[in-house]
mmCIF file of N, CA and C in Angstrom:
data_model
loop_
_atom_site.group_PDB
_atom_site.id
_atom_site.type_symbol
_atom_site.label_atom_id
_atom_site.label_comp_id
_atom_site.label_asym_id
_atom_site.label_seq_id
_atom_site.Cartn_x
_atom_site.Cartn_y
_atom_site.Cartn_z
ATOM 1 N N UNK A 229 -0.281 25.206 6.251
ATOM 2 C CA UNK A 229 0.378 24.515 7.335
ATOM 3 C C UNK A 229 0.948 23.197 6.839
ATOM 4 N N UNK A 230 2.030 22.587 7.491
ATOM 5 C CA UNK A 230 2.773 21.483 7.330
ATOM 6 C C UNK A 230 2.064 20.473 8.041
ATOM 7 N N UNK A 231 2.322 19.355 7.351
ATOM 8 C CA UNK A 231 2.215 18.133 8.485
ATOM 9 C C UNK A 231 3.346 17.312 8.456
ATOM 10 N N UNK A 232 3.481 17.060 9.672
ATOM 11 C CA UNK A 232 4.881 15.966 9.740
ATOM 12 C C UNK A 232 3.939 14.516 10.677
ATOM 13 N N UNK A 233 4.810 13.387 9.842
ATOM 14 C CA UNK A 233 4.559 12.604 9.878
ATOM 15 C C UNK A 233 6.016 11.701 10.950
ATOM 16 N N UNK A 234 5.751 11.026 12.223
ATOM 17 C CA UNK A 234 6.806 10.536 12.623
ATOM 18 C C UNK A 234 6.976 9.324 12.884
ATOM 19 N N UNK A 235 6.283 8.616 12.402
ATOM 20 C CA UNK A 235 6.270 6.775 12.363
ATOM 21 C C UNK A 235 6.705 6.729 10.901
ATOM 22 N N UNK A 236 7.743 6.313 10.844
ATOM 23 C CA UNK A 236 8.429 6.026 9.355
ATOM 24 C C UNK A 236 7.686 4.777 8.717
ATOM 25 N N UNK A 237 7.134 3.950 9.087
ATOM 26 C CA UNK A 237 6.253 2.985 8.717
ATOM 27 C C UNK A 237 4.980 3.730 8.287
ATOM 28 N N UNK A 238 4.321 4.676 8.603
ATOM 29 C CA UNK A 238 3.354 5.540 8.061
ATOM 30 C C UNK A 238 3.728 6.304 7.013
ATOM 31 N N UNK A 239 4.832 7.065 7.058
ATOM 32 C CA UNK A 239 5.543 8.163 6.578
ATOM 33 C C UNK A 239 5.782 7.202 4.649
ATOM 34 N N UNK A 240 6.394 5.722 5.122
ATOM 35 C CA UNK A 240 6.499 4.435 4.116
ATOM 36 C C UNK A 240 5.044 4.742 3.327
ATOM 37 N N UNK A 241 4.268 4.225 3.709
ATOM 38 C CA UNK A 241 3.049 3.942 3.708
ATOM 39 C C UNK A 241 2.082 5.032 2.288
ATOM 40 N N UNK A 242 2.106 6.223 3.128
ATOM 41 C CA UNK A 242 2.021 7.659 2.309
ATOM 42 C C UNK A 242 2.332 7.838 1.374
ATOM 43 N N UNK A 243 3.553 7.304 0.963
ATOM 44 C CA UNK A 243 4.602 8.048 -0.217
ATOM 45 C C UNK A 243 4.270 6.592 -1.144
ATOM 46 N N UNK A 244 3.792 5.390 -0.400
ATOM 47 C CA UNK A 244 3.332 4.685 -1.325
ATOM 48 C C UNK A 244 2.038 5.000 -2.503
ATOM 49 N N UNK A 245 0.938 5.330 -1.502
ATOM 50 C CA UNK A 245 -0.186 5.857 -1.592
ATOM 51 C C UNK A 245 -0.183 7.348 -2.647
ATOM 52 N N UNK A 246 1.361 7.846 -2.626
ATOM 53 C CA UNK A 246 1.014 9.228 -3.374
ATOM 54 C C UNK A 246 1.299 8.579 -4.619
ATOM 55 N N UNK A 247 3.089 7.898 -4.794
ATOM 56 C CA UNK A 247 2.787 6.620 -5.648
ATOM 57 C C UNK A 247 2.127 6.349 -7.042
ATOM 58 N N UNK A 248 1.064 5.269 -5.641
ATOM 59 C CA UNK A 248 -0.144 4.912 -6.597
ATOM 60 C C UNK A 248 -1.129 5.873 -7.405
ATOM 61 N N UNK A 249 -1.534 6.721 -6.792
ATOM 62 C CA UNK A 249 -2.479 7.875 -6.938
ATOM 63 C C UNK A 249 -1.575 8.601 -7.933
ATOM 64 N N UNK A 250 -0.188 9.068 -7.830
ATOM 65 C CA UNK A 250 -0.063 9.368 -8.865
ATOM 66 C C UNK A 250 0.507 8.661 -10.585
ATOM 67 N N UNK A 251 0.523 7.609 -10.080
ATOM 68 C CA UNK A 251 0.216 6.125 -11.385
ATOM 69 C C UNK A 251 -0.937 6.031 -12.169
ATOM 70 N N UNK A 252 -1.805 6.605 -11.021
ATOM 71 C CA UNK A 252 -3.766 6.217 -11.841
ATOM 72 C C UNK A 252 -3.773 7.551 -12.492
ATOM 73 N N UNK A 253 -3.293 8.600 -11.967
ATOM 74 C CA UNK A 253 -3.622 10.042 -12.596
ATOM 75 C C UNK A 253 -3.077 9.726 -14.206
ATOM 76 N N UNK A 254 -1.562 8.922 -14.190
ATOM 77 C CA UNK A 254 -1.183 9.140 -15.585
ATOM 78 C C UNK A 254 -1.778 7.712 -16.453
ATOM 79 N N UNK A 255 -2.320 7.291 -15.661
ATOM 80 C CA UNK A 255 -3.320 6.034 -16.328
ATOM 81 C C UNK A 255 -4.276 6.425 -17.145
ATOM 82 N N UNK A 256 -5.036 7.779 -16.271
ATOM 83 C CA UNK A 256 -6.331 8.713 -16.856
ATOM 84 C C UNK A 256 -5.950 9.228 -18.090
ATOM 85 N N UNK A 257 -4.601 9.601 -18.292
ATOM 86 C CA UNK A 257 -4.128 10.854 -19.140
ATOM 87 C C UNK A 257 -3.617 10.297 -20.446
ATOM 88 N N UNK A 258 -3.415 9.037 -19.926
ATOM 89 C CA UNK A 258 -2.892 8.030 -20.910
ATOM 90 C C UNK A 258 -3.821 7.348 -21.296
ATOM 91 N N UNK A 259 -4.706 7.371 -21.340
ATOM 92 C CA UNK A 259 -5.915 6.965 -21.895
ATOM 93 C C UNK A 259 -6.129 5.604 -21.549
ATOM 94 N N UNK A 260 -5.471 4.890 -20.219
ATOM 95 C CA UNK A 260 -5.755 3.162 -20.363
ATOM 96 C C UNK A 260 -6.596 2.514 -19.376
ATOM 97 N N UNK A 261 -7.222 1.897 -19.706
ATOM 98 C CA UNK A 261 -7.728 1.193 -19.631
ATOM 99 C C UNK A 261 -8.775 1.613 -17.727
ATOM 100 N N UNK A 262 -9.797 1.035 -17.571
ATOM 101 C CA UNK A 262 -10.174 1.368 -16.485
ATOM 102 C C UNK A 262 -9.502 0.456 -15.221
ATOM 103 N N UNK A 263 -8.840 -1.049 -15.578
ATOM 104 C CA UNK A 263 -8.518 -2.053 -14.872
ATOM 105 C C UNK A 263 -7.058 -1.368 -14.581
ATOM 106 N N UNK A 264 -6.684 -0.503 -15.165
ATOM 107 C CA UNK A 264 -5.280 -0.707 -14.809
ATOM 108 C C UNK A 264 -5.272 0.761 -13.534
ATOM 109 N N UNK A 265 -6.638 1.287 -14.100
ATOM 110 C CA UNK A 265 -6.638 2.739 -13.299
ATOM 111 C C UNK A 265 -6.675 2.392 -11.670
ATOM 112 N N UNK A 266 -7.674 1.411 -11.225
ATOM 113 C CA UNK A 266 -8.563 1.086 -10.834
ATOM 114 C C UNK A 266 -7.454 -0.409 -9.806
ATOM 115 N N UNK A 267 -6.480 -0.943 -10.793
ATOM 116 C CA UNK A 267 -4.943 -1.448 -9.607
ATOM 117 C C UNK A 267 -4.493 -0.103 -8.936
ATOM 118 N N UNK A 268 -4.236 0.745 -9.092
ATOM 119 C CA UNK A 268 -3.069 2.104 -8.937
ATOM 120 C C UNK A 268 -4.011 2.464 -7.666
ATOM 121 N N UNK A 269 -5.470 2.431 -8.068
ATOM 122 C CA UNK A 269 -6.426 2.908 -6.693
ATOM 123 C C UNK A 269 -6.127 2.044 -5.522
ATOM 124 N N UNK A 270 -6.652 0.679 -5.947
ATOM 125 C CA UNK A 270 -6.264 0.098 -4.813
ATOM 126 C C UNK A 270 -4.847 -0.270 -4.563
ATOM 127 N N UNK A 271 -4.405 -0.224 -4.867
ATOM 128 C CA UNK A 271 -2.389 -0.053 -4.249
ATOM 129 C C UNK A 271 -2.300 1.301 -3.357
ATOM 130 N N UNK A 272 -2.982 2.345 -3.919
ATOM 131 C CA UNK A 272 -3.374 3.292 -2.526
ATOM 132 C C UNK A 272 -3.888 3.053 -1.616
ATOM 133 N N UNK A 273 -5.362 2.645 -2.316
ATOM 134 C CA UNK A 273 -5.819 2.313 -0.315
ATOM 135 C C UNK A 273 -5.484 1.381 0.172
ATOM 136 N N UNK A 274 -5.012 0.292 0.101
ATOM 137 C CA UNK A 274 -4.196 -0.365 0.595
ATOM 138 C C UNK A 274 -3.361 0.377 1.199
ATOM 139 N N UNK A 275 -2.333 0.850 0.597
ATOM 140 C CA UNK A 275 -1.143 1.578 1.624
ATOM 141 C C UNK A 275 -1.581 2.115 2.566
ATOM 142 N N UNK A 276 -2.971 3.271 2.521
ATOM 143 C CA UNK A 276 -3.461 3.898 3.612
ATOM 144 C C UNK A 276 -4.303 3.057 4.701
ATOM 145 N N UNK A 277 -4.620 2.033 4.252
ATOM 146 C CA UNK A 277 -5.549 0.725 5.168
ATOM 147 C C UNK A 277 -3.924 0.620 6.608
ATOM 148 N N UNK A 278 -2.581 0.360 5.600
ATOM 149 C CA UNK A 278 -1.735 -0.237 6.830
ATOM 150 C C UNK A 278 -1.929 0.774 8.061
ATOM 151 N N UNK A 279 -1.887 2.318 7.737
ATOM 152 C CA UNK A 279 -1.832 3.199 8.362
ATOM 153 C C UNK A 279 -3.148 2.482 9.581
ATOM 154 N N UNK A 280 -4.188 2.862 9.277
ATOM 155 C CA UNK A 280 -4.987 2.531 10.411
ATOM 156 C C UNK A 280 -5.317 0.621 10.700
ATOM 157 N N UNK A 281 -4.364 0.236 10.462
ATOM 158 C CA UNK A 281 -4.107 -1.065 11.045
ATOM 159 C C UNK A 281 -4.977 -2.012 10.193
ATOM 160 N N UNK A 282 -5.796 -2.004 9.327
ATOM 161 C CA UNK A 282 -6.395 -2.662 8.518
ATOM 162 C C UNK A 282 -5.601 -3.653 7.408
ATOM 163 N N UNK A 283 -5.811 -4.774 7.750
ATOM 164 C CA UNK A 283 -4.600 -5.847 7.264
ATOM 165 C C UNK A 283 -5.508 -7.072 6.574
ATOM 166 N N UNK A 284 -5.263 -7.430 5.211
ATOM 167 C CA UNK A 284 -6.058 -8.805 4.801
ATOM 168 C C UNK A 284 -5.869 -9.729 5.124
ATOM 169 N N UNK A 285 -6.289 -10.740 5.294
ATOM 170 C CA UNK A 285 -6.185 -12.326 6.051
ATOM 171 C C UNK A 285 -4.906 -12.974 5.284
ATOM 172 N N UNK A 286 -4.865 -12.763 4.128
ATOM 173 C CA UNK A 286 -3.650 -12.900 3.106
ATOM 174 C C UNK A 286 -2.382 -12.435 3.805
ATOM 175 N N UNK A 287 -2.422 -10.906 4.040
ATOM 176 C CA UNK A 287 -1.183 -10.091 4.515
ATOM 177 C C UNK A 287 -0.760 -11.157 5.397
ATOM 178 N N UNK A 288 -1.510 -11.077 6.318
ATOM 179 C CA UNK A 288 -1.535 -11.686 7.936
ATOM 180 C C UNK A 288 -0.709 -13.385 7.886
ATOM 181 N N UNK A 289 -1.011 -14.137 7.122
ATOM 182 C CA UNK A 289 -0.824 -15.513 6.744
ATOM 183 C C UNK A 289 0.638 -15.065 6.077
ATOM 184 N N UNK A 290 1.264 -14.131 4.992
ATOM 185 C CA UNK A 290 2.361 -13.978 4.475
ATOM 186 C C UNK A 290 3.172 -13.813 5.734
ATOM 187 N N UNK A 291 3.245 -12.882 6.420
ATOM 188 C CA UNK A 291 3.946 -12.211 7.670
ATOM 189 C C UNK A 291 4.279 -13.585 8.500
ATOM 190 N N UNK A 292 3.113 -14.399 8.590
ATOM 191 C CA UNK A 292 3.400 -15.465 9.859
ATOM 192 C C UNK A 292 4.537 -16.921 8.634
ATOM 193 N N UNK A 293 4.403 -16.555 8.017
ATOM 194 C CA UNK A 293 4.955 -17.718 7.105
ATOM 195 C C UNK A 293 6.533 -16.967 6.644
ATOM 196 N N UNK A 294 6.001 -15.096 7.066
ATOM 197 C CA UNK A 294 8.210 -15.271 6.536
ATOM 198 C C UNK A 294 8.667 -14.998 7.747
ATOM 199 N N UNK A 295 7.611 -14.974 9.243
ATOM 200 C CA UNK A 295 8.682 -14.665 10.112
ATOM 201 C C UNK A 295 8.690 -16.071 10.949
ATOM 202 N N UNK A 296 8.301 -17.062 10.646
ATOM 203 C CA UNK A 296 8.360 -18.267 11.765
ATOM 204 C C UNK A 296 8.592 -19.435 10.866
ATOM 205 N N UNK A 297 9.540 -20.336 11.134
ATOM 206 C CA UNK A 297 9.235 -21.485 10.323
ATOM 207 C C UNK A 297 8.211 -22.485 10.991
ATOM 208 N N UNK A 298 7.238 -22.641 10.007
ATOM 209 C CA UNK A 298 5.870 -23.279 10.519
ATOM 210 C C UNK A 298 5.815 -25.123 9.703
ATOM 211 N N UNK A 299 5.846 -26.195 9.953
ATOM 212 C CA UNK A 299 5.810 -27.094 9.422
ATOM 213 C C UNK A 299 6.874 -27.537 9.421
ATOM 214 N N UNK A 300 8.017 -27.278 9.869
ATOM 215 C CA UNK A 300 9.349 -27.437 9.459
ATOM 216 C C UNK A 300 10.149 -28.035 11.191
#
């Protein structure tokens, strides 16, 4: 069976996540390093965190600083 995906911001998200996941696979194959395997992971879950709304205090602070001028 198929799945379709119809929030293009998710749909974004996914293809990031396959991406990454498939970055770490050729990380494995390529013999490097565990740190570099181990970015590629989390650049996935990350992508899949946006999906269920899970956002770092970081993200959150970037977003409010490029969409408002604050101090200014």
């Amino acid at each position: 069976s198929e799945i379709q995906v119809t929030n293009s911001r998710h749909h974004r998200s996914l293809l990031t996540a396959v991406d990454a996941l498939q970055a770490a696979s050729r990380a494995v194959h390529e013999g490097r390093s565990g740190e570099f395997v181990a970015l590629d992971i989390r650049a996935a879950a990350d992508a899949l965190a946006e999906i269920i709304g899970e956002v770092s205090t970081e993200e959150v602070l970037n977003n409010i600083f490029q969409r408002f001028c604050i101090g200014k």
